[in-house]
Structure formats: C-alpha cells, structure tokens
C-alpha cells in the first residue's frame, strides 16, 4: 500500500503492561515532561486517532497544548492542532464529548456501512462520518486519510486500535513509555491483546532510541523501513 500515511503509535503503560486501571478514574501514567514530549509529537502530525472506547472513557481533548507549537503550525499554513480521528462499530458516541466540542479542526469518525446512519444521527452535526466498509480495517482508514491529505498519523490508543494497526502491519514507529509502577489487576486493559504480530522472536523490532524522562522511560521502536534512525 504505497502512499499510506506514516503511522506512529504512542502508548504509556505500567511495568506490568497495563494502559489503565480498572477504576472509573483515569490513570496517569506519563509525567509532565513526557506529556510535553507527546505534545511535540502531536504537533508534528496531521491527524491523531483514538478508538471510540477511549473517547468515551477518557474524554480526551486531543489538541496541541503549547501555544508556541500551535503558532508554528499556523505559520506553516496548518490548523493549530491536527485533525481528530476515531473509529466505532457501535456508533455510540456523545456529541458533547471533548473530542467533538474542543478545537476547530476537522473531526473524522470511521464506521462500518451498517451503522453510518446511526452514527450520523449521533455525531453528524459535529463531525464527518465516513462509511469505511465492513469491517473497518486500518488499511481502509489509512487510504481515506491519505485522500484527505494526511501524511502523518499518530495513533494514541487504546489497546484495541493499537493491536489492529500492529497486526495489520501498518505501523511505522512505536513510542512506548513505561511508568514506574504496577497495576496488577487483570480487569484493567493491556497495551495489546492476542494477535499475530509481525514482530516475534524470529523477527525482532529495531530500537532507535531509549530515553529516561523523569521517572518514566521512553523506548522508540522502528517498525518499518520508513522510520528514520
Ligand atoms: N496509556 C495509554 O497510552 C492509553 C491511551 C489511550 C487509551 N488508553 C486506555 O485504553 C482503554 C481503552 O482501550 P480499548 O482497547 O478498550 O478501546 P479503544 O481502542 O480506545 O477503542 C475500541 C473501540 O473502538 C472501536 N473500534 C476499534 N476498532 C474498530 C474497527 N476495526 N471497526 C469499528 N470500530 C472499531 C470500537 O468502538 P465501539 O465500541 O463504539 O464499537 C471499539 O470498541 C481506556 O481504558 C483508556 O484509558 C490508554
């Protein structure tokens, strides 16, 4: 699939591989310095994607926070923040979620053909709902995003979405942050579930950077030849 956007996956997890806990509260895994690093990564992308479960559970803003980075984007002829992208099979999205209400940039919702009508009823007034076929695949989403001029996509989770991009072999780079504590609760979500991943004991991914950022550690993995370094 030539011409698809460059895909950068970003995830923070506990030492034991959990990306959240099982409580109703949002679990903070990164620290302030790392969140600023993530802000810079966001600012360098054309679109940011999260799964619908993350929209519902975390209610993220998905904006570039730094005013300087926003201004630099605008000076380059770009909107202050990247476009926001989500995917849903249920169409259960709340139009008052911050994904839709915060920021002036485009909001894209990909869904299977069968729920396009329902999804448009839910969020059609605040987002562009795209019929992505059935089932929705990362390839279909990437092809559509490429057609909308997205050259660089940041996928911020959750685990279901990360797992699909990894197993589909369409991830170019992974930023994995490990926070210095355990969650220790199997009811909590993990980074990825089961799947046939292109990287296994016989085909190891390439580490391009390891960096301590305060009390967390970032490892950057190259997952394709498109990843520099
Ligand atoms: N630590 C981190 O870096 C980080 C980052 C982000 C999120 N999280 C955490 O991750 C958890 C959520 O992860 P998750 O794995 O449960 O969910 P998720 O990946 O955020 O979203 C999964 C949902 O996305 C939709 N979806 C995914 N693939 C689809 C496809 N191919 N076709 C149609 N719809 C599709 C479905 O939505 P519907 O249910 O609407 O059908 C599915 O239930 C939360 O606890 C959140 O806090 C952690």
PDB file of C-alpha atoms and ligand atoms in Angstrom:
ATOM      1  CA  UNK A   1       0.000   0.000   0.000  1.00  0.00           C
ATOM      2  CA  UNK A   2       2.175   2.865  -1.210  1.00  0.00           C
ATOM      3  CA  UNK A   3       1.265   6.388  -0.259  1.00  0.00           C
ATOM      4  CA  UNK A   4      -0.393   5.497   3.009  1.00  0.00           C
ATOM      5  CA  UNK A   5       0.270   7.920   5.875  1.00  0.00           C
ATOM      6  CA  UNK A   6       3.267   7.401   8.127  1.00  0.00           C
ATOM      7  CA  UNK A   7       1.822   5.768  11.263  1.00  0.00           C
ATOM      8  CA  UNK A   8       3.264   6.482  14.693  1.00  0.00           C
ATOM      9  CA  UNK A   9       1.809   4.582  17.650  1.00  0.00           C
ATOM     10  CA  UNK A  10       2.107   6.147  21.091  1.00  0.00           C
ATOM     11  CA  UNK A  11       1.398   4.352  24.354  1.00  0.00           C
ATOM     12  CA  UNK A  12       2.153   4.634  28.048  1.00  0.00           C
ATOM     13  CA  UNK A  13       1.962   1.531  30.198  1.00  0.00           C
ATOM     14  CA  UNK A  14       2.760   0.274  33.683  1.00  0.00           C
ATOM     15  CA  UNK A  15       5.703  -2.045  34.337  1.00  0.00           C
ATOM     16  CA  UNK A  16       3.279  -4.960  34.039  1.00  0.00           C
ATOM     17  CA  UNK A  17       1.902  -3.791  30.687  1.00  0.00           C
ATOM     18  CA  UNK A  18      -1.389  -2.143  31.646  1.00  0.00           C
ATOM     19  CA  UNK A  19      -2.529   1.060  29.943  1.00  0.00           C
ATOM     20  CA  UNK A  20      -5.145   1.940  32.576  1.00  0.00           C
ATOM     21  CA  UNK A  21      -6.511   0.528  35.793  1.00  0.00           C
ATOM     22  CA  UNK A  22      -9.949  -0.927  36.431  1.00  0.00           C
ATOM     23  CA  UNK A  23     -11.352   2.028  38.358  1.00  0.00           C
ATOM     24  CA  UNK A  24     -13.585   4.772  36.976  1.00  0.00           C
ATOM     25  CA  UNK A  25     -10.758   7.310  37.374  1.00  0.00           C
ATOM     26  CA  UNK A  26      -8.351   7.974  34.512  1.00  0.00           C
ATOM     27  CA  UNK A  27      -4.913   6.559  35.398  1.00  0.00           C
ATOM     28  CA  UNK A  28      -1.994   8.953  34.936  1.00  0.00           C
ATOM     29  CA  UNK A  29       0.972   7.020  33.556  1.00  0.00           C
ATOM     30  CA  UNK A  30       3.104   9.786  31.997  1.00  0.00           C
ATOM     31  CA  UNK A  31       4.636  12.736  33.831  1.00  0.00           C
ATOM     32  CA  UNK A  32       4.529  16.430  32.861  1.00  0.00           C
ATOM     33  CA  UNK A  33       7.801  16.352  30.918  1.00  0.00           C
ATOM     34  CA  UNK A  34       6.675  13.333  28.942  1.00  0.00           C
ATOM     35  CA  UNK A  35       3.278  14.908  28.256  1.00  0.00           C
ATOM     36  CA  UNK A  36       5.154  17.877  26.787  1.00  0.00           C
ATOM     37  CA  UNK A  37       7.147  15.474  24.584  1.00  0.00           C
ATOM     38  CA  UNK A  38       3.866  13.923  23.429  1.00  0.00           C
ATOM     39  CA  UNK A  39       2.591  17.428  22.688  1.00  0.00           C
ATOM     40  CA  UNK A  40       5.564  17.975  20.367  1.00  0.00           C
ATOM     41  CA  UNK A  41       4.916  14.656  18.633  1.00  0.00           C
ATOM     42  CA  UNK A  42       1.257  15.634  18.164  1.00  0.00           C
ATOM     43  CA  UNK A  43       2.254  18.992  16.733  1.00  0.00           C
ATOM     44  CA  UNK A  44       4.305  17.237  14.063  1.00  0.00           C
ATOM     45  CA  UNK A  45       1.353  15.127  12.861  1.00  0.00           C
ATOM     46  CA  UNK A  46      -1.549  15.787  10.513  1.00  0.00           C
ATOM     47  CA  UNK A  47      -4.053  13.678  12.439  1.00  0.00           C
ATOM     48  CA  UNK A  48      -4.462  11.987  15.835  1.00  0.00           C
ATOM     49  CA  UNK A  49      -6.522   8.822  16.228  1.00  0.00           C
ATOM     50  CA  UNK A  50      -8.068   7.085  19.246  1.00  0.00           C
ATOM     51  CA  UNK A  51     -10.680   4.340  19.493  1.00  0.00           C
ATOM     52  CA  UNK A  52     -14.255   5.129  20.467  1.00  0.00           C
ATOM     53  CA  UNK A  53     -13.793   3.469  23.856  1.00  0.00           C
ATOM     54  CA  UNK A  54     -11.044   5.954  24.668  1.00  0.00           C
ATOM     55  CA  UNK A  55     -13.286   8.837  23.583  1.00  0.00           C
ATOM     56  CA  UNK A  56     -15.989   7.542  25.940  1.00  0.00           C
ATOM     57  CA  UNK A  57     -13.751   6.628  28.887  1.00  0.00           C
ATOM     58  CA  UNK A  58     -11.043   9.321  28.854  1.00  0.00           C
ATOM     59  CA  UNK A  59     -12.903  12.174  27.125  1.00  0.00           C
ATOM     60  CA  UNK A  60      -9.566  13.443  25.699  1.00  0.00           C
ATOM     61  CA  UNK A  61      -9.143  16.870  24.112  1.00  0.00           C
ATOM     62  CA  UNK A  62      -6.529  15.684  21.605  1.00  0.00           C
ATOM     63  CA  UNK A  63      -5.186  19.186  20.970  1.00  0.00           C
ATOM     64  CA  UNK A  64      -1.696  20.644  20.779  1.00  0.00           C
ATOM     65  CA  UNK A  65      -1.343  22.319  24.186  1.00  0.00           C
ATOM     66  CA  UNK A  66       1.670  24.577  23.626  1.00  0.00           C
ATOM     67  CA  UNK A  67       0.712  27.960  22.178  1.00  0.00           C
ATOM     68  CA  UNK A  68       4.164  28.220  20.586  1.00  0.00           C
ATOM     69  CA  UNK A  69       3.710  24.901  18.793  1.00  0.00           C
ATOM     70  CA  UNK A  70       0.239  25.958  17.696  1.00  0.00           C
ATOM     71  CA  UNK A  71       1.665  29.211  16.317  1.00  0.00           C
ATOM     72  CA  UNK A  72       4.421  27.331  14.493  1.00  0.00           C
ATOM     73  CA  UNK A  73       1.837  25.110  12.844  1.00  0.00           C
ATOM     74  CA  UNK A  74      -0.270  28.101  11.814  1.00  0.00           C
ATOM     75  CA  UNK A  75       2.851  29.792  10.381  1.00  0.00           C
ATOM     76  CA  UNK A  76       3.321  26.661   8.247  1.00  0.00           C
ATOM     77  CA  UNK A  77      -0.230  27.038   6.931  1.00  0.00           C
ATOM     78  CA  UNK A  78      -1.653  24.284   9.145  1.00  0.00           C
ATOM     79  CA  UNK A  79      -4.507  24.359  11.664  1.00  0.00           C
ATOM     80  CA  UNK A  80      -3.326  24.856  15.292  1.00  0.00           C
ATOM     81  CA  UNK A  81      -3.927  21.173  16.060  1.00  0.00           C
ATOM     82  CA  UNK A  82      -4.072  18.046  13.917  1.00  0.00           C
ATOM     83  CA  UNK A  83      -7.363  16.591  12.731  1.00  0.00           C
ATOM     84  CA  UNK A  84      -9.021  14.201  15.189  1.00  0.00           C
ATOM     85  CA  UNK A  85      -9.936  10.697  14.104  1.00  0.00           C
ATOM     86  CA  UNK A  86     -11.903   7.940  15.783  1.00  0.00           C
ATOM     87  CA  UNK A  87     -13.467   4.638  14.795  1.00  0.00           C
ATOM     88  CA  UNK A  88     -16.636   2.997  16.081  1.00  0.00           C
ATOM     89  CA  UNK A  89     -18.613  -0.151  15.339  1.00  0.00           C
ATOM     90  CA  UNK A  90     -21.497   0.732  17.645  1.00  0.00           C
ATOM     91  CA  UNK A  91     -21.976   4.382  16.722  1.00  0.00           C
ATOM     92  CA  UNK A  92     -22.302   5.122  20.436  1.00  0.00           C
ATOM     93  CA  UNK A  93     -20.576   8.480  20.575  1.00  0.00           C
ATOM     94  CA  UNK A  94     -21.626  11.507  22.574  1.00  0.00           C
ATOM     95  CA  UNK A  95     -21.598  14.762  20.577  1.00  0.00           C
ATOM     96  CA  UNK A  96     -20.774  16.649  23.786  1.00  0.00           C
ATOM     97  CA  UNK A  97     -17.511  14.701  24.267  1.00  0.00           C
ATOM     98  CA  UNK A  98     -14.449  16.951  24.134  1.00  0.00           C
ATOM     99  CA  UNK A  99     -13.270  15.059  21.048  1.00  0.00           C
ATOM    100  CA  UNK A 100     -16.074  16.898  19.218  1.00  0.00           C
ATOM    101  CA  UNK A 101     -16.507  20.128  21.159  1.00  0.00           C
ATOM    102  CA  UNK A 102     -12.916  21.296  21.671  1.00  0.00           C
ATOM    103  CA  UNK A 103     -10.805  22.677  18.827  1.00  0.00           C
ATOM    104  CA  UNK A 104     -11.758  23.981  15.403  1.00  0.00           C
ATOM    105  CA  UNK A 105     -10.033  21.339  13.289  1.00  0.00           C
ATOM    106  CA  UNK A 106     -11.690  18.509  11.376  1.00  0.00           C
ATOM    107  CA  UNK A 107     -13.153  15.570  13.287  1.00  0.00           C
ATOM    108  CA  UNK A 108     -13.486  12.296  11.422  1.00  0.00           C
ATOM    109  CA  UNK A 109     -15.476   9.266  12.548  1.00  0.00           C
ATOM    110  CA  UNK A 110     -14.981   5.976  10.667  1.00  0.00           C
ATOM    111  CA  UNK A 111     -17.652   3.321  10.991  1.00  0.00           C
ATOM    112  CA  UNK A 112     -18.962   0.252   9.174  1.00  0.00           C
ATOM    113  CA  UNK A 113     -21.602   0.737   6.494  1.00  0.00           C
ATOM    114  CA  UNK A 114     -24.353  -0.702   8.699  1.00  0.00           C
ATOM    115  CA  UNK A 115     -24.082   1.965  11.372  1.00  0.00           C
ATOM    116  CA  UNK A 116     -23.417   5.012   9.198  1.00  0.00           C
ATOM    117  CA  UNK A 117     -26.983   6.247   9.604  1.00  0.00           C
ATOM    118  CA  UNK A 118     -26.995   5.812  13.374  1.00  0.00           C
ATOM    119  CA  UNK A 119     -23.563   7.402  13.711  1.00  0.00           C
ATOM    120  CA  UNK A 120     -24.607  10.390  11.590  1.00  0.00           C
ATOM    121  CA  UNK A 121     -27.654  10.826  13.803  1.00  0.00           C
ATOM    122  CA  UNK A 122     -25.403  10.801  16.872  1.00  0.00           C
ATOM    123  CA  UNK A 123     -22.485  12.977  15.760  1.00  0.00           C
ATOM    124  CA  UNK A 124     -23.108  14.005  12.150  1.00  0.00           C
ATOM    125  CA  UNK A 125     -23.623  17.625  13.212  1.00  0.00           C
ATOM    126  CA  UNK A 126     -20.198  17.858  14.845  1.00  0.00           C
ATOM    127  CA  UNK A 127     -18.047  15.509  12.760  1.00  0.00           C
ATOM    128  CA  UNK A 128     -17.597  13.982   9.324  1.00  0.00           C
ATOM    129  CA  UNK A 129     -18.872  10.401   9.467  1.00  0.00           C
ATOM    130  CA  UNK A 130     -17.133   8.170   6.936  1.00  0.00           C
ATOM    131  CA  UNK A 131     -18.524   4.883   5.657  1.00  0.00           C
ATOM    132  CA  UNK A 132     -15.383   2.751   5.860  1.00  0.00           C
ATOM    133  CA  UNK A 133     -16.859  -0.531   4.603  1.00  0.00           C
ATOM    134  CA  UNK A 134     -17.465  -3.633   6.642  1.00  0.00           C
ATOM    135  CA  UNK A 135     -15.449  -4.488   8.613  1.00  0.00           C
ATOM    136  CA  UNK A 136     -13.474  -1.292   9.084  1.00  0.00           C
ATOM    137  CA  UNK A 137      -9.784  -2.037   8.636  1.00  0.00           C
ATOM    138  CA  UNK A 138      -6.710   0.083   9.329  1.00  0.00           C
ATOM    139  CA  UNK A 139      -5.978  -0.103   5.591  1.00  0.00           C
ATOM    140  CA  UNK A 140      -9.350   1.440   4.736  1.00  0.00           C
ATOM    141  CA  UNK A 141      -8.931   4.209   7.300  1.00  0.00           C
ATOM    142  CA  UNK A 142      -5.404   4.981   6.114  1.00  0.00           C
ATOM    143  CA  UNK A 143      -6.439   5.049   2.463  1.00  0.00           C
ATOM    144  CA  UNK A 144      -9.209   7.515   3.240  1.00  0.00           C
ATOM    145  CA  UNK A 145      -6.928   9.663   5.399  1.00  0.00           C
ATOM    146  CA  UNK A 146      -4.331   9.739   2.617  1.00  0.00           C
ATOM    147  CA  UNK A 147      -7.051  11.013   0.281  1.00  0.00           C
ATOM    148  CA  UNK A 148      -7.708  13.822   2.762  1.00  0.00           C
ATOM    149  CA  UNK A 149      -4.067  14.860   2.709  1.00  0.00           C
ATOM    150  CA  UNK A 150      -2.949  13.198   5.933  1.00  0.00           C
ATOM    151  CA  UNK A 151       0.715  12.312   5.598  1.00  0.00           C
ATOM    152  CA  UNK A 152       1.479  11.554   9.233  1.00  0.00           C
ATOM    153  CA  UNK A 153      -0.925   9.881  11.668  1.00  0.00           C
ATOM    154  CA  UNK A 154      -0.405   9.498  15.410  1.00  0.00           C
ATOM    155  CA  UNK A 155      -2.401   6.640  16.957  1.00  0.00           C
ATOM    156  CA  UNK A 156      -2.787   7.204  20.695  1.00  0.00           C
ATOM    157  CA  UNK A 157      -4.727   4.041  21.587  1.00  0.00           C
ATOM    158  CA  UNK A 158      -6.414   2.335  23.184  1.00  0.00           C
ATOM    159  CA  UNK A 159      -5.236  -1.228  23.047  1.00  0.00           C
ATOM    160  CA  UNK A 160      -7.846  -2.442  20.554  1.00  0.00           C
ATOM    161  CA  UNK A 161      -6.854   0.138  17.976  1.00  0.00           C
ATOM    162  CA  UNK A 162      -3.113  -0.295  18.605  1.00  0.00           C
ATOM    163  CA  UNK A 163      -3.473  -4.042  18.239  1.00  0.00           C
ATOM    164  CA  UNK A 164      -5.198  -3.698  14.871  1.00  0.00           C
ATOM    165  CA  UNK A 165      -2.582  -1.362  13.418  1.00  0.00           C
ATOM    166  CA  UNK A 166       0.235  -3.594  14.673  1.00  0.00           C
ATOM    167  CA  UNK A 167      -1.219  -6.878  13.447  1.00  0.00           C
ATOM    168  CA  UNK A 168      -2.181  -5.311  10.108  1.00  0.00           C
ATOM    169  CA  UNK A 169       1.485  -4.421   9.614  1.00  0.00           C
ATOM    170  CA  UNK A 170       0.777  -0.744   9.002  1.00  0.00           C
ATOM    171  CA  UNK A 171       2.681   0.779  11.931  1.00  0.00           C
ATOM    172  CA  UNK A 172       5.971   2.540  11.170  1.00  0.00           C
ATOM    173  CA  UNK A 173       7.069   3.602  14.636  1.00  0.00           C
ATOM    174  CA  UNK A 174       6.144   2.892  18.254  1.00  0.00           C
ATOM    175  CA  UNK A 175       6.737   5.217  21.196  1.00  0.00           C
ATOM    176  CA  UNK A 176       6.344   3.091  24.310  1.00  0.00           C
ATOM    177  CA  UNK A 177       6.590   4.753  27.701  1.00  0.00           C
ATOM    178  CA  UNK A 178       6.888   2.622  30.829  1.00  0.00           C
ATOM    179  CA  UNK A 179       5.736   4.197  34.100  1.00  0.00           C
ATOM    180  CA  UNK A 180       7.463   3.039  37.286  1.00  0.00           C
ATOM    181  CA  UNK A 181       4.630   1.150  38.952  1.00  0.00           C
ATOM    182  CA  UNK A 182       2.468  -1.950  38.651  1.00  0.00           C
ATOM    183  CA  UNK A 183      -1.310  -2.115  38.170  1.00  0.00           C
ATOM    184  CA  UNK A 184      -1.621  -5.807  38.974  1.00  0.00           C
ATOM    185  CA  UNK A 185      -5.296  -6.156  38.062  1.00  0.00           C
ATOM    186  CA  UNK A 186      -6.287  -8.361  35.148  1.00  0.00           C
ATOM    187  CA  UNK A 187      -9.578  -6.465  34.791  1.00  0.00           C
ATOM    188  CA  UNK A 188      -7.553  -3.484  33.524  1.00  0.00           C
ATOM    189  CA  UNK A 189      -6.751  -3.110  29.786  1.00  0.00           C
ATOM    190  CA  UNK A 190      -3.336  -4.076  28.466  1.00  0.00           C
ATOM    191  CA  UNK A 191      -1.279  -2.470  25.716  1.00  0.00           C
ATOM    192  CA  UNK A 192      -2.415  -5.094  23.174  1.00  0.00           C
ATOM    193  CA  UNK A 193      -4.405  -8.307  23.177  1.00  0.00           C
ATOM    194  CA  UNK A 194      -3.768 -11.565  21.341  1.00  0.00           C
ATOM    195  CA  UNK A 195      -2.785 -11.442  17.688  1.00  0.00           C
ATOM    196  CA  UNK A 196      -0.277 -12.406  15.012  1.00  0.00           C
ATOM    197  CA  UNK A 197       2.237  -9.599  15.214  1.00  0.00           C
ATOM    198  CA  UNK A 198       4.863  -9.013  12.519  1.00  0.00           C
ATOM    199  CA  UNK A 199       7.492  -8.813  15.278  1.00  0.00           C
ATOM    200  CA  UNK A 200       8.221 -12.003  17.199  1.00  0.00           C
ATOM    201  CA  UNK A 201      11.249 -13.953  18.449  1.00  0.00           C
ATOM    202  CA  UNK A 202      12.272 -14.661  14.851  1.00  0.00           C
ATOM    203  CA  UNK A 203      11.828 -11.060  13.697  1.00  0.00           C
ATOM    204  CA  UNK A 204      12.784  -8.542  16.321  1.00  0.00           C
ATOM    205  CA  UNK A 205      11.878  -4.879  16.053  1.00  0.00           C
ATOM    206  CA  UNK A 206      14.646  -2.291  15.924  1.00  0.00           C
ATOM    207  CA  UNK A 207      15.169   0.039  18.897  1.00  0.00           C
ATOM    208  CA  UNK A 208      16.049   3.526  17.668  1.00  0.00           C
ATOM    209  CA  UNK A 209      16.063   5.353  20.992  1.00  0.00           C
ATOM    210  CA  UNK A 210      15.876   4.797  24.734  1.00  0.00           C
ATOM    211  CA  UNK A 211      15.438   7.881  26.879  1.00  0.00           C
ATOM    212  CA  UNK A 212      14.764   8.419  30.568  1.00  0.00           C
ATOM    213  CA  UNK A 213      12.234  11.229  31.011  1.00  0.00           C
ATOM    214  CA  UNK A 214      11.997  11.957  34.719  1.00  0.00           C
ATOM    215  CA  UNK A 215      10.634   8.781  36.279  1.00  0.00           C
ATOM    216  CA  UNK A 216       9.445   7.150  33.036  1.00  0.00           C
ATOM    217  CA  UNK A 217      11.383   5.509  30.216  1.00  0.00           C
ATOM    218  CA  UNK A 218      10.625   6.038  26.539  1.00  0.00           C
ATOM    219  CA  UNK A 219      11.624   3.393  24.044  1.00  0.00           C
ATOM    220  CA  UNK A 220      11.208   4.214  20.351  1.00  0.00           C
ATOM    221  CA  UNK A 221      10.903   1.195  18.078  1.00  0.00           C
ATOM    222  CA  UNK A 222      11.225   1.306  14.306  1.00  0.00           C
ATOM    223  CA  UNK A 223       8.540  -0.963  12.893  1.00  0.00           C
ATOM    224  CA  UNK A 224       9.214  -0.351   9.211  1.00  0.00           C
ATOM    225  CA  UNK A 225      11.965   0.874   6.938  1.00  0.00           C
ATOM    226  CA  UNK A 226      10.144   4.204   6.744  1.00  0.00           C
ATOM    227  CA  UNK A 227      11.182   5.001  10.326  1.00  0.00           C
ATOM    228  CA  UNK A 228      14.362   7.093  10.297  1.00  0.00           C
ATOM    229  CA  UNK A 229      17.324   6.409  12.584  1.00  0.00           C
TER     230      UNK A 229
HETATM  231  N1  LIG B   1      -1.999   4.520  28.362  1.00  0.00           N
HETATM  232  C1  LIG B   1      -2.258   4.954  27.165  1.00  0.00           C
HETATM  233  O1  LIG B   1      -1.326   5.361  26.433  1.00  0.00           O
HETATM  234  C2  LIG B   1      -3.664   4.970  26.681  1.00  0.00           C
HETATM  235  C3  LIG B   1      -4.000   5.673  25.518  1.00  0.00           C
HETATM  236  C4  LIG B   1      -5.322   5.632  25.088  1.00  0.00           C
HETATM  237  C5  LIG B   1      -6.257   4.904  25.788  1.00  0.00           C
HETATM  238  N2  LIG B   1      -5.896   4.249  26.908  1.00  0.00           N
HETATM  239  C6  LIG B   1      -6.878   3.437  27.651  1.00  0.00           C
HETATM  240  O2  LIG B   1      -7.312   2.423  26.788  1.00  0.00           O
HETATM  241  C7  LIG B   1      -8.598   1.986  27.224  1.00  0.00           C
HETATM  242  C8  LIG B   1      -9.472   1.812  26.020  1.00  0.00           C
HETATM  243  O3  LIG B   1      -8.874   0.873  25.181  1.00  0.00           O
HETATM  244  P1  LIG B   1      -9.757  -0.186  24.428  1.00  0.00           P
HETATM  245  O4  LIG B   1      -8.859  -1.169  23.794  1.00  0.00           O
HETATM  246  O5  LIG B   1     -10.822  -0.665  25.348  1.00  0.00           O
HETATM  247  O6  LIG B   1     -10.513   0.685  23.350  1.00  0.00           O
HETATM  248  P2  LIG B   1     -10.089   1.646  22.140  1.00  0.00           P
HETATM  249  O7  LIG B   1      -9.012   1.007  21.324  1.00  0.00           O
HETATM  250  O8  LIG B   1      -9.883   3.011  22.630  1.00  0.00           O
HETATM  251  O9  LIG B   1     -11.453   1.640  21.347  1.00  0.00           O
HETATM  252  C9  LIG B   1     -12.045   0.423  20.954  1.00  0.00           C
HETATM  253  C10 LIG B   1     -13.321   0.767  20.251  1.00  0.00           C
HETATM  254  O10 LIG B   1     -13.017   1.414  19.023  1.00  0.00           O
HETATM  255  C11 LIG B   1     -13.922   0.979  18.026  1.00  0.00           C
HETATM  256  N3  LIG B   1     -13.186   0.180  17.054  1.00  0.00           N
HETATM  257  C12 LIG B   1     -11.903  -0.271  17.150  1.00  0.00           C
HETATM  258  N4  LIG B   1     -11.559  -0.919  16.035  1.00  0.00           N
HETATM  259  C13 LIG B   1     -12.630  -0.865  15.215  1.00  0.00           C
HETATM  260  C14 LIG B   1     -12.896  -1.349  13.910  1.00  0.00           C
HETATM  261  N5  LIG B   1     -11.959  -2.010  13.201  1.00  0.00           N
HETATM  262  N6  LIG B   1     -14.096  -1.119  13.377  1.00  0.00           N
HETATM  263  C15 LIG B   1     -15.034  -0.436  14.066  1.00  0.00           C
HETATM  264  N7  LIG B   1     -14.852   0.050  15.305  1.00  0.00           N
HETATM  265  C16 LIG B   1     -13.667  -0.168  15.870  1.00  0.00           C
HETATM  266  C17 LIG B   1     -14.974   0.170  18.745  1.00  0.00           C
HETATM  267  O11 LIG B   1     -15.891   1.153  19.194  1.00  0.00           O
HETATM  268  P3  LIG B   1     -17.406   0.880  19.641  1.00  0.00           P
HETATM  269  O12 LIG B   1     -17.314   0.271  20.999  1.00  0.00           O
HETATM  270  O13 LIG B   1     -18.039   2.234  19.638  1.00  0.00           O
HETATM  271  O14 LIG B   1     -17.987  -0.038  18.629  1.00  0.00           O
HETATM  272  C18 LIG B   1     -14.179  -0.422  19.891  1.00  0.00           C
HETATM  273  O15 LIG B   1     -14.960  -0.833  20.962  1.00  0.00           O
HETATM  274  C19 LIG B   1      -9.102   3.020  28.185  1.00  0.00           C
HETATM  275  O16 LIG B   1      -9.031   2.482  29.486  1.00  0.00           O
HETATM  276  C20 LIG B   1      -8.118   4.160  28.045  1.00  0.00           C
HETATM  277  O17 LIG B   1      -7.924   4.847  29.250  1.00  0.00           O
HETATM  278  C21 LIG B   1      -4.630   4.264  27.376  1.00  0.00           C
END
